[in-house]
Coordinates of C-alpha atoms and ligand atoms in Angstrom, one line a residue:
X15 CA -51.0 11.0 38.8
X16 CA -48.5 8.2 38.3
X17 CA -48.6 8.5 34.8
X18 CA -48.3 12.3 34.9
X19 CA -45.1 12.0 36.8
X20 CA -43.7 9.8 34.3
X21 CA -44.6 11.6 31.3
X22 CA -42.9 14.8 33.2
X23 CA -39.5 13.0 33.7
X24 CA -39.4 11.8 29.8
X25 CA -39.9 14.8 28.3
X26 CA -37.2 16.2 30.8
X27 CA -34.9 13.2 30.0
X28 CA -35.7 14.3 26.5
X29 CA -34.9 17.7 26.8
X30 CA -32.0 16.9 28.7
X31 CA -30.9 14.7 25.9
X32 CA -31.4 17.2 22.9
X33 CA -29.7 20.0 25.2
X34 CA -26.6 17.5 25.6
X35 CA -26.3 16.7 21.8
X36 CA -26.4 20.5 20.9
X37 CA -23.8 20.9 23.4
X38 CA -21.7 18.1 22.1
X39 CA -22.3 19.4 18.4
X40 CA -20.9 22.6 19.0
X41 CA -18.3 21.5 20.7
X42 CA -19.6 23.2 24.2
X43 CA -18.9 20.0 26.3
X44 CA -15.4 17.8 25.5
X45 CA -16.2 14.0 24.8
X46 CA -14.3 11.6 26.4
X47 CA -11.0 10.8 25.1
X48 CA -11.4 7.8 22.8
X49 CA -7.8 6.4 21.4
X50 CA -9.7 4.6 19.5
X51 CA -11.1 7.2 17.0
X52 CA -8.5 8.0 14.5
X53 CA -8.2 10.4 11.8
X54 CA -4.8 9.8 9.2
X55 CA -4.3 12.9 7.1
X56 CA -2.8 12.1 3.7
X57 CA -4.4 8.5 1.8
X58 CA -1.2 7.7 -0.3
X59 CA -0.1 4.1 0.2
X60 CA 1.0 4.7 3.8
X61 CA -2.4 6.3 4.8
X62 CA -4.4 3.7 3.2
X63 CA -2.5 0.8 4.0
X64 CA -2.5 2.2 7.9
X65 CA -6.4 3.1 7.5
X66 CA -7.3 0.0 6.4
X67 CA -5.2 -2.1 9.0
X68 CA -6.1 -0.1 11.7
X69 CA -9.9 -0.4 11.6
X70 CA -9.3 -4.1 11.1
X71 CA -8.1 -4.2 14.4
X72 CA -11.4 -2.3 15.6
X73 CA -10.6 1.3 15.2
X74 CA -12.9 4.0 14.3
X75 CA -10.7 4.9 11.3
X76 CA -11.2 8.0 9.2
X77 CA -8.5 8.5 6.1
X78 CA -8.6 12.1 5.3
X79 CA -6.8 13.4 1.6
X80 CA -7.7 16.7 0.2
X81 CA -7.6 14.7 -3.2
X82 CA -11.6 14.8 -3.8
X83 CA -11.2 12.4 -6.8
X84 CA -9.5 9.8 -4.5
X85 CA -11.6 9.8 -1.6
X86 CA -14.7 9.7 -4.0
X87 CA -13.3 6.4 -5.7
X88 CA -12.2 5.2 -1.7
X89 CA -15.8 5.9 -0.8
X90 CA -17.2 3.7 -3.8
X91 CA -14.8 1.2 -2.4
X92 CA -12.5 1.5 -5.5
X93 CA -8.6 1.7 -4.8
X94 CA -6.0 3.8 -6.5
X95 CA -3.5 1.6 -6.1
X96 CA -2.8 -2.1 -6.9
X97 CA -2.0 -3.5 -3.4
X98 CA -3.4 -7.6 -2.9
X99 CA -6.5 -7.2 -0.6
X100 CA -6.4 -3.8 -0.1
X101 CA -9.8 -3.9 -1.9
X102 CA -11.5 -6.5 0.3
X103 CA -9.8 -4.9 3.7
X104 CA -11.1 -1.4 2.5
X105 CA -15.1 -3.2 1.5
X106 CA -14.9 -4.8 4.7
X107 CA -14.1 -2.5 6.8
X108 CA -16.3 0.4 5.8
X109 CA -19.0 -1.8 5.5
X110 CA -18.8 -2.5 9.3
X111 CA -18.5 1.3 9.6
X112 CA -15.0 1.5 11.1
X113 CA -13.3 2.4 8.3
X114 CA -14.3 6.6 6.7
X115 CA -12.8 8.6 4.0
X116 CA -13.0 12.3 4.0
X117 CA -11.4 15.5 2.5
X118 CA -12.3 17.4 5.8
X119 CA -9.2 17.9 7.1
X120 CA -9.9 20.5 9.9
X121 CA -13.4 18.8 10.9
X122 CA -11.4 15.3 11.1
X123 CA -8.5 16.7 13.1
X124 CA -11.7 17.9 15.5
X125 CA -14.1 15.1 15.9
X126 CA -11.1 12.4 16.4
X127 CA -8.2 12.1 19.5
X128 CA -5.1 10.0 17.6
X129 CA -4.3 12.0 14.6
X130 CA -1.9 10.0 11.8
X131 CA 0.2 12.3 9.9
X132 CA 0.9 10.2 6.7
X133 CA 1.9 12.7 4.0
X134 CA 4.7 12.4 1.8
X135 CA 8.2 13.3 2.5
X136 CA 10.2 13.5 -0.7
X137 CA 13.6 14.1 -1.7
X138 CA 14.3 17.4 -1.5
X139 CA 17.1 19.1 -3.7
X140 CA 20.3 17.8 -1.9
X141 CA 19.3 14.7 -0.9
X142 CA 17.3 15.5 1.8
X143 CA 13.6 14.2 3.1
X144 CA 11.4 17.6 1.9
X145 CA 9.1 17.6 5.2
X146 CA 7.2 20.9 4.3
X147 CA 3.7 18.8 3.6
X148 CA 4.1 17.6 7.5
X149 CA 5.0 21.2 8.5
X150 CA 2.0 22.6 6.4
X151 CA -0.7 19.1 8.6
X152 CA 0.9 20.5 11.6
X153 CA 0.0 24.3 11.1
X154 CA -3.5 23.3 10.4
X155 CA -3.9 20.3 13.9
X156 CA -2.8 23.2 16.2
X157 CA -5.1 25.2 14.7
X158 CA -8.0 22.9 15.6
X159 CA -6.6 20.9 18.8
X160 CA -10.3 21.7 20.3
X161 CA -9.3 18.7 23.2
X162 CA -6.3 16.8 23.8
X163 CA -5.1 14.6 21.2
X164 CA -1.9 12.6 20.5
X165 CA -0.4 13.4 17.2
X166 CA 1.6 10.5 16.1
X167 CA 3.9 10.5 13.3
X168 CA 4.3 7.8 10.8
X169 CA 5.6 9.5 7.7
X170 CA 9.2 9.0 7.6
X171 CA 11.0 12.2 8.8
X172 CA 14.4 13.3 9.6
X173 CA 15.2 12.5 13.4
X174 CA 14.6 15.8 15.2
X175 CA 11.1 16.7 13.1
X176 CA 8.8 14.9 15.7
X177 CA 10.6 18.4 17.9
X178 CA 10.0 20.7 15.5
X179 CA 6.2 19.5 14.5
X180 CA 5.7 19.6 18.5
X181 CA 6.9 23.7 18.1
X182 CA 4.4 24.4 15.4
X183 CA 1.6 22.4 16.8
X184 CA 2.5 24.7 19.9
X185 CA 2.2 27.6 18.4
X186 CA -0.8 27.2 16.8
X187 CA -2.7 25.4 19.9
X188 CA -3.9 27.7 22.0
X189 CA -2.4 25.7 25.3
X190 CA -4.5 23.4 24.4
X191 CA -2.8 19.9 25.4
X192 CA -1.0 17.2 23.4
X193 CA 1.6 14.7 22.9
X194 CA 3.6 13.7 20.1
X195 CA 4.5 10.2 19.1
X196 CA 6.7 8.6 16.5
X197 CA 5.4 5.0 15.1
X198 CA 7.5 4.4 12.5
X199 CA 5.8 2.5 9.3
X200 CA 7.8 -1.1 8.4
X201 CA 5.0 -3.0 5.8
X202 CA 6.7 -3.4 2.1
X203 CA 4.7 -2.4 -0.7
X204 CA 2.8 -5.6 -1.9
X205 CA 2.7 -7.4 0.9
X206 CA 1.6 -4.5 3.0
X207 CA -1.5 -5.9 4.8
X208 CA -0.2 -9.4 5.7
X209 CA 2.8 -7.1 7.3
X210 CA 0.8 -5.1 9.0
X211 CA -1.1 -7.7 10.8
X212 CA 1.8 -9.4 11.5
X213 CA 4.4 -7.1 12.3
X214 CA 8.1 -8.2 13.8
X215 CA 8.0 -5.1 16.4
X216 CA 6.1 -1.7 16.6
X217 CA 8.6 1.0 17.3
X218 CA 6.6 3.6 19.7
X219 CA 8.9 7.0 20.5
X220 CA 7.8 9.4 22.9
X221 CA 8.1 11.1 26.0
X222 CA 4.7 11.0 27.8
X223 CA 3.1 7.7 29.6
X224 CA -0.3 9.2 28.8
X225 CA 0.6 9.0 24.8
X226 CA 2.6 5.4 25.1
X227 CA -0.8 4.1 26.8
X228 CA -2.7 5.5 24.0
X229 CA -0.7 3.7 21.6
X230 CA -1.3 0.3 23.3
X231 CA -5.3 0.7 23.0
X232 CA -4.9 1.8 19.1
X233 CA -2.9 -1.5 18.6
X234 CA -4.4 -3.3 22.0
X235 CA -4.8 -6.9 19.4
X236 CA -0.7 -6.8 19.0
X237 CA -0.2 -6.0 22.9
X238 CA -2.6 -9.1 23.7
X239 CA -0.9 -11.4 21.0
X240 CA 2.5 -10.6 22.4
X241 CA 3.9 -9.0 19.7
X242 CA 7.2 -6.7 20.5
X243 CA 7.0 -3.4 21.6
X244 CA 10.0 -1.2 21.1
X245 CA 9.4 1.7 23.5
X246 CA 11.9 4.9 22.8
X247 CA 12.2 8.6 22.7
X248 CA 11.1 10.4 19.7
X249 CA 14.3 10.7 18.3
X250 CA 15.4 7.4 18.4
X251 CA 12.3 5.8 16.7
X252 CA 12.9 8.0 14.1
X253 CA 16.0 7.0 13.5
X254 CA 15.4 3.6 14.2
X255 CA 13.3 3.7 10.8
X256 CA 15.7 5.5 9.0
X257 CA 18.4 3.0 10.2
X258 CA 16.3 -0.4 9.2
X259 CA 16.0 1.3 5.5
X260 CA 19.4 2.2 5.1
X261 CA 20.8 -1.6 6.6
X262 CA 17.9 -3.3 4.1
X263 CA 19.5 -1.4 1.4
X264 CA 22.8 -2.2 2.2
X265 CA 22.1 -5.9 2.8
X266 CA 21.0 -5.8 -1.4
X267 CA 23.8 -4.0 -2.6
X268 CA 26.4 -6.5 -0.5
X269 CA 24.4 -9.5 -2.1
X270 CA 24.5 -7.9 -5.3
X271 CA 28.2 -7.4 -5.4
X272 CA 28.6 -10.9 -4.1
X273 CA 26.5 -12.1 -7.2
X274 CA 29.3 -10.2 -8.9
X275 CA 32.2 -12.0 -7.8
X276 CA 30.2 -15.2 -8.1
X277 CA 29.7 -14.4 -12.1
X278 CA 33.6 -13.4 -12.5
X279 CA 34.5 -16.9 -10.7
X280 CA 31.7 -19.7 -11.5
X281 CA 30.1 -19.4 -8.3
X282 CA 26.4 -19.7 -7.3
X283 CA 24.7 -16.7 -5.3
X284 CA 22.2 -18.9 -4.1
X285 CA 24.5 -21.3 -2.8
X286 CA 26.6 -18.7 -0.9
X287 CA 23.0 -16.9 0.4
X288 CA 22.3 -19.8 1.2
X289 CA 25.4 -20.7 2.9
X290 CA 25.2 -17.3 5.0
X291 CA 21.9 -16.7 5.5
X292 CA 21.8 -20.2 8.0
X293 CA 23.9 -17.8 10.3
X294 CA 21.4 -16.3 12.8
X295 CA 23.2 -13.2 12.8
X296 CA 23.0 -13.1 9.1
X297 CA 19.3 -14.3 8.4
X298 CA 18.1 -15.8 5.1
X299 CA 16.2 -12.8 3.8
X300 CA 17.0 -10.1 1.4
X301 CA 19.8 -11.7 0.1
X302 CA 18.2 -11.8 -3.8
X303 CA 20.5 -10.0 -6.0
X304 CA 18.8 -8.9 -8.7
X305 CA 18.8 -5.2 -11.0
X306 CA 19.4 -3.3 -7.9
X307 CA 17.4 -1.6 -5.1
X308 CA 14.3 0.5 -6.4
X309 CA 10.9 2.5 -4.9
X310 CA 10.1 4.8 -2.4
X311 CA 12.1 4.0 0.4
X312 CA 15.4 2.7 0.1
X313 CA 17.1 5.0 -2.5
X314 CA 15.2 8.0 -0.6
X315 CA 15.5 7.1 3.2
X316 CA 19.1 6.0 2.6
X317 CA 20.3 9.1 0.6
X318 CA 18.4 11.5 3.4
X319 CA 20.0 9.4 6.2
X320 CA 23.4 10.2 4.6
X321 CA 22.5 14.3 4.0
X322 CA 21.1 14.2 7.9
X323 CA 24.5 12.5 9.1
X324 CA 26.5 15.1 6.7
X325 CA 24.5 18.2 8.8
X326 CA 25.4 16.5 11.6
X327 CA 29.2 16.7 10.7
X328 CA 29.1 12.7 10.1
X329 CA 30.0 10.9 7.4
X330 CA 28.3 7.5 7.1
X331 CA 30.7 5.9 4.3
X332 CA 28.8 2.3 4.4
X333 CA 25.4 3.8 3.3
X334 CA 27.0 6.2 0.5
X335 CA 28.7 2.9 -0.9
X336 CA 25.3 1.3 -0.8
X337 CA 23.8 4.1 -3.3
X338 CA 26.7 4.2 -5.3
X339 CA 26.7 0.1 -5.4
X340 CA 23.1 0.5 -6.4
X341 CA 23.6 2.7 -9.4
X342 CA 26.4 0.1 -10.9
X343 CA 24.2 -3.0 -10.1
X344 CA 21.8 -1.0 -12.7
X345 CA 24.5 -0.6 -14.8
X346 CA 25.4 -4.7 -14.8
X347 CA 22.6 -5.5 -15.8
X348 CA 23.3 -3.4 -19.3
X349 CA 26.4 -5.0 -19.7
X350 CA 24.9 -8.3 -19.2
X351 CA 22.1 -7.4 -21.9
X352 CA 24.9 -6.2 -24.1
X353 CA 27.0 -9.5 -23.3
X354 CA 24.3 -11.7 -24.6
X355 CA 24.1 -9.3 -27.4
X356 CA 27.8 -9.8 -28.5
X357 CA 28.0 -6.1 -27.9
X358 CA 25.9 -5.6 -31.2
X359 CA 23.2 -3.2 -30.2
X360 CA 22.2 -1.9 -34.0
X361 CA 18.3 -3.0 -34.9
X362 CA 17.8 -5.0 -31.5
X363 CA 15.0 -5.4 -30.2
X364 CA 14.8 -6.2 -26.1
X365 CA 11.7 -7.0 -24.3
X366 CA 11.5 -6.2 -21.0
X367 CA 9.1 -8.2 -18.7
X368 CA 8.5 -6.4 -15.6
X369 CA 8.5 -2.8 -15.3
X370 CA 7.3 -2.4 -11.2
X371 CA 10.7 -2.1 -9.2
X372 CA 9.3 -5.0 -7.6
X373 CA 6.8 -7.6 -8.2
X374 CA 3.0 -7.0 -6.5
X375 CA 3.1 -3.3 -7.1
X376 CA 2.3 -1.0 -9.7
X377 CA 4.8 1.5 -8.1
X378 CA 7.4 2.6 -10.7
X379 CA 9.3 4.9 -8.4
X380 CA 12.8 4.7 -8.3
X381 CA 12.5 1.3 -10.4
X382 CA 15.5 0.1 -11.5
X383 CA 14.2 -0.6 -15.1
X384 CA 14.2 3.2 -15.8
X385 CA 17.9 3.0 -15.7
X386 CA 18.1 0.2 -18.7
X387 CA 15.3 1.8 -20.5
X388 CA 17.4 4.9 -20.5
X389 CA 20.4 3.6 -21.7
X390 CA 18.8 1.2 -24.0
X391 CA 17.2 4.2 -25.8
X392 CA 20.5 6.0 -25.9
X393 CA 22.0 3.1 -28.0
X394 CA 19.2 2.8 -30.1
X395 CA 17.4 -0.7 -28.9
X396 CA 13.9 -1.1 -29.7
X397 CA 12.0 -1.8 -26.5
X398 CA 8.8 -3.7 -25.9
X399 CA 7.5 -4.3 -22.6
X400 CA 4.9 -5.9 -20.1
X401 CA 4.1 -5.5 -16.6
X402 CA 0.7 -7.2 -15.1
X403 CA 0.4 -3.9 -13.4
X404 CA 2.6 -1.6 -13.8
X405 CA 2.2 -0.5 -17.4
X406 CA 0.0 2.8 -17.1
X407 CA 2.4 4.3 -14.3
X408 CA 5.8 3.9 -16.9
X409 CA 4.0 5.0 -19.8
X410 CA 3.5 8.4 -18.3
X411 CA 7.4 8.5 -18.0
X412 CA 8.3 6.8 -21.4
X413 CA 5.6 6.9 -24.0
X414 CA 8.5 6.2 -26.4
X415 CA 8.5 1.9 -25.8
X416 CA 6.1 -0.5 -27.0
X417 CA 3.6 -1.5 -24.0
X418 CA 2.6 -4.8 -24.9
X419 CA -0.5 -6.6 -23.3
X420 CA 1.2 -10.2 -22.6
X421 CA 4.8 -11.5 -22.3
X422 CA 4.6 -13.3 -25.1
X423 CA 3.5 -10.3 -27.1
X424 CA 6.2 -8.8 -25.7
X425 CA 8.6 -11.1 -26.5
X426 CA 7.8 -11.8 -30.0
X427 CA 10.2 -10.8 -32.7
X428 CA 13.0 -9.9 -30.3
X429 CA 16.4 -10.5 -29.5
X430 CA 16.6 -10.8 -25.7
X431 CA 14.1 -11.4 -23.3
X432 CA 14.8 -9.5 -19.7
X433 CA 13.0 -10.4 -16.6
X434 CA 13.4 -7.5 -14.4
X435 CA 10.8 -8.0 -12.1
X436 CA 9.7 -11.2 -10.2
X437 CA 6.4 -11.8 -10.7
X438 CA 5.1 -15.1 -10.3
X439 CA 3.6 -15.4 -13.5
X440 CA 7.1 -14.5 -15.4
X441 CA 8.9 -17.9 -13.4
X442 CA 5.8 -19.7 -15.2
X443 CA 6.3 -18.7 -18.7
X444 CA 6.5 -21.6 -21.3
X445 CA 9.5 -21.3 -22.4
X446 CA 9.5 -23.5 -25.6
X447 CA 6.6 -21.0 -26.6
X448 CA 9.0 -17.9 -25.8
X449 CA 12.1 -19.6 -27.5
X450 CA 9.5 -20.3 -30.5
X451 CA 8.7 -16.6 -30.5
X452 CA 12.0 -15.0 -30.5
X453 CA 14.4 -13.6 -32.8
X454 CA 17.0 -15.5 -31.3
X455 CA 16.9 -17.7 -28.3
X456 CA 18.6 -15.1 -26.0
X457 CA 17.7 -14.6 -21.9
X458 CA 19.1 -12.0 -19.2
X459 CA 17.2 -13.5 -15.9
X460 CA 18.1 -10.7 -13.8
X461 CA 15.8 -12.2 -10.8
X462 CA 17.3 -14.9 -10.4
X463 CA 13.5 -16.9 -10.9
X464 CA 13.4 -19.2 -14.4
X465 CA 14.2 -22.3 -14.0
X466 CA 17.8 -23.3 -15.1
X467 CA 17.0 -26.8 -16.7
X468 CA 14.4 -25.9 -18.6
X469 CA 16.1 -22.6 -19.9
X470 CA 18.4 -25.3 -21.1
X471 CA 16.0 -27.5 -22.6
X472 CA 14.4 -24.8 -24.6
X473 CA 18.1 -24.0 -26.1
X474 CA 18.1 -20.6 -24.5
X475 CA 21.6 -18.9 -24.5
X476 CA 21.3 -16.9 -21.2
X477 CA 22.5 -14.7 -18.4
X478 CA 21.4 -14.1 -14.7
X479 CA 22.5 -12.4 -11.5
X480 CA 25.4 -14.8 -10.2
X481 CA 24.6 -17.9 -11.7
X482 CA 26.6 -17.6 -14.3
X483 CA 28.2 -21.1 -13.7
X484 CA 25.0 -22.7 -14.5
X485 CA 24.5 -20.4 -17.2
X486 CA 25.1 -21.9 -21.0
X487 CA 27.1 -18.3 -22.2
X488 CA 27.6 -15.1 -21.4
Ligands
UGA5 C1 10.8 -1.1 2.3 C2 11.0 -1.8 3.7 O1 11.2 -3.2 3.4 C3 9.8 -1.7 4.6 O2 10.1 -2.3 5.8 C4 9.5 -0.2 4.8 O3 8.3 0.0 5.5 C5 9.3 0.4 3.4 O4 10.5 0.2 2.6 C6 9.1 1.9 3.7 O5 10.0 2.6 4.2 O6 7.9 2.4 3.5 P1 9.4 -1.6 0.1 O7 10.2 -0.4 -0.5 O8 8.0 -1.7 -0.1 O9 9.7 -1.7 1.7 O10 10.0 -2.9 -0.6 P2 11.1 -4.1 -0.2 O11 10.4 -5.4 -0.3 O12 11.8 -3.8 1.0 O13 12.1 -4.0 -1.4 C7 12.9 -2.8 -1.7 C8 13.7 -3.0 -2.9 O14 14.8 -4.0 -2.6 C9 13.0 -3.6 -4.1 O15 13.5 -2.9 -5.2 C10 13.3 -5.1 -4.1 O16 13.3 -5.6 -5.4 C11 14.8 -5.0 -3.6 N1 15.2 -6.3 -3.0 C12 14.7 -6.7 -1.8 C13 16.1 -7.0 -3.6 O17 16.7 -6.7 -4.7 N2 16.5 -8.2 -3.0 C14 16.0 -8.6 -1.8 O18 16.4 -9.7 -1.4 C15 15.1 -7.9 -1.2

């Protein structure tokens, strides 16, 4: 009798059971609300960087891109981009299972409750950030809001879009609930996850408490290790990322034109950083002159902060000069190349080491180098070049230069060597081996990273970015 009893209630537990995981499968009862199952629409570098540093602080993370190619290398734990760890973070993680790559947008939008919109926002024709791909990820979450959700923005977008998303996800949504949140994204390419795990303040904007507390379980390891929280409205975090680009910028271009003035009058840049950036108010970092601000931020967050303040009947005058200071730094750098070329351009040859606008990236955008290349090409200079990672991205742009598969290939047979970039292995070059492989002994260090004495002791004649007093010419 006993027994009967007990078979009775397990086969009702059981039916019970399949009846509740039909419901749940077609959607007829709501899960709980879990902030810690996340779906990011659009894998790019933000996307993946997020992804990956998100389910390494325990999230249920699923990076959705409707690029099948990517999400099939993701899956095989391959990465499309060179970005130190990224590999192992992405292994790792999806190993442990927290950590998903899909190109199911609609079914991700569905089964997860913080929803990442991490798609592109490029210049648009007048300068200003083309938000149409966040528009079009909008149109298709309202469509599927099946339960509340917080929809947080971290692609970088004009302040006043996290207003206008909020309209379109309205329309769409059926009354089903939401908030909107803006978490502006602060890593640097290369350095991306060491950033993101230790971040100098996370900038949360909204206007809901239920959202704000959502946000502190998604990043509940930085609330318990005390890191700063900048709590704000919408508006104002989006600004606020828009701001720190535009003042980074303009921090370079100030340094760079102060490594002008120290080249016209025999002073050191790295003195007078140095001498400036012991000011707390200053701070010692990003004052590296070098060819000039590149990638996908700076030149394109400061130019559409400038076309948002025009619309807004503002001029901002400082960040304008920061652009236009950035195109001549470009330009210096020629002139230097052409200085240590007595102005003799006919049958040179230059090699170029470093081709990523900066080092630990194979990102080309916006890289200064594109500039020289141009204008070397226009006066007829023979390029050969070499970038540890970077080489497969310019080539599509400029099949026209020699790609060379070392520095020292690269170097060999020309007149002057340029370091554009600063990767570490370019400050380690032997330079008697360079000097021995030259056409003549001639160096533009536009980074600021070989060492001095021993450019000396290899009989280099050379240039750099405000040094010019230690310099031997030019
Ligand atoms: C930048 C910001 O630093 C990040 O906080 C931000 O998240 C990111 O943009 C973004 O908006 O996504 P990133 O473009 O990856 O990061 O690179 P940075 O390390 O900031 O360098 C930007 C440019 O400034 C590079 O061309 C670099 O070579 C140049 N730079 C930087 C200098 O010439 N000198 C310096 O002292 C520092």
């Amino acid at each position: 009798m006993k027994s009967m009893l007990v078979s009775t209630r397990s086969v009702a537990t059981s039916f019970l059971s399949i009846i509740l995981l039909f419901a749940r499968l077609t959607g007829a009862i709501e899960e709980a609300f879990n902030p810690k199952k996340i779906a990011i629409i659009g894998t790019g570098y933000v996307g993946l960087s997020l992804g990956a540093g998100l389910a390494e602080l325990d999230n249920i993370v699923t990076c959705v891109d409707i690029d099948e190619g990517k999400i099939k290398m993701l899956r095989a734990g391959e990465i499309p981009i060179y970005e130190p760890h990224m590999k192992e973070f992405v292994q790792r993680n999806a190993q442990a299972g927290r950590l998903l790559f899909s190109t199911e947008v609609e079914k991700s939008i569905r089964h997860n409750d913080v929803i990442f919109i991490t798609v592109p926002t490029p210049t648009g024709p007048n300068g200003q950030a083309d938000i149409s791909a966040v528009v079009a990820v909008a149109k298709t979450i309202g469509q599927n809001l099946n339960r509340y959700k917080v929809i947080c923005i971290k692609s970088t977008v004009p302040v006043g879009t996290g207003k206008l998303i909020r309209g379109v996800i309205t329309k769409y949504a059926n009354s089903v609930p939401f908030d909107m949140v803006s978490n502006p994204e602060f890593v640097r390419e290369g350095a991306a996850l060491s950033d993101f795990l230790k971040p100098d303040r996370i900038v949360i904007g909204t206007n809901s408490e239920r959202a704000q507390k959502v946000m502190q379980e998604v990043y509940s390891t930085f609330v318990k290790n005390g890191t700063p929280f900048a709590f704000m409205s919408i508006e104002s975090a989006e600004l606020t990322k828009y701001a720190a680009n535009a003042l980074l910028a303009t921090k370079v271009s100030f340094i760079n034109e102060i490594a002008a003035i120290c080249d016209a009058a025999g002073a050191d840049v790295v003195d007078v950083a140095k001498g400036i950036g012991l000011d707390k108010r200053i701070g010692p970092r990003f004052l590296n002159p070098g060819p000039g601000y590149g990638g996908s931020c700076f030149p394109k967050d400061t130019q559409a902060l400038v076309h948002t303040a025009k619309e807004l009947g503002i001029t901002l005058k400082i960040a304008r000069a920061a652009l236009e200071s950035n195109e001549d730094q470009k330009y210096r750098i020629v002139k230097k190349i052409y200085g240590l070329l007595g102005n003799k351009t006919e049958g040179k040859t230059v090699a170029l080491l470093g081709l990523a606008f900066k080092a630990n990236t194979d990102d080309v955008r916006c890289s200064p180098v594109k500039t020289v290349i141009e204008q070397l090409l226009k006066d007829g200079i023979q390029i050969k070049a070499y970038d540890p990672q970077a080489m497969k991205n310019m080539r599509q742009e400029f099949p026209q230069i020699e790609y060379c598969d070392s520095a020292y290939k690269a170097v060999t047979g020309a007149d002057v060597m340029v370091v554009i970039t600063e990767w570490k292995e370019f400050a380690q070059l032997d330079l008697m081996k360079i000097r021995s492989l030259m056409k003549q002994p001639l160096v533009l260090d536009a980074r600021n990273i070989l060492d001095i004495d021993k450019l000396k002791q290899a009989g280099f004649t050379f240039s750099n970015v405000g040094r010019v007093c230690l310099a031997q010419a030019a």
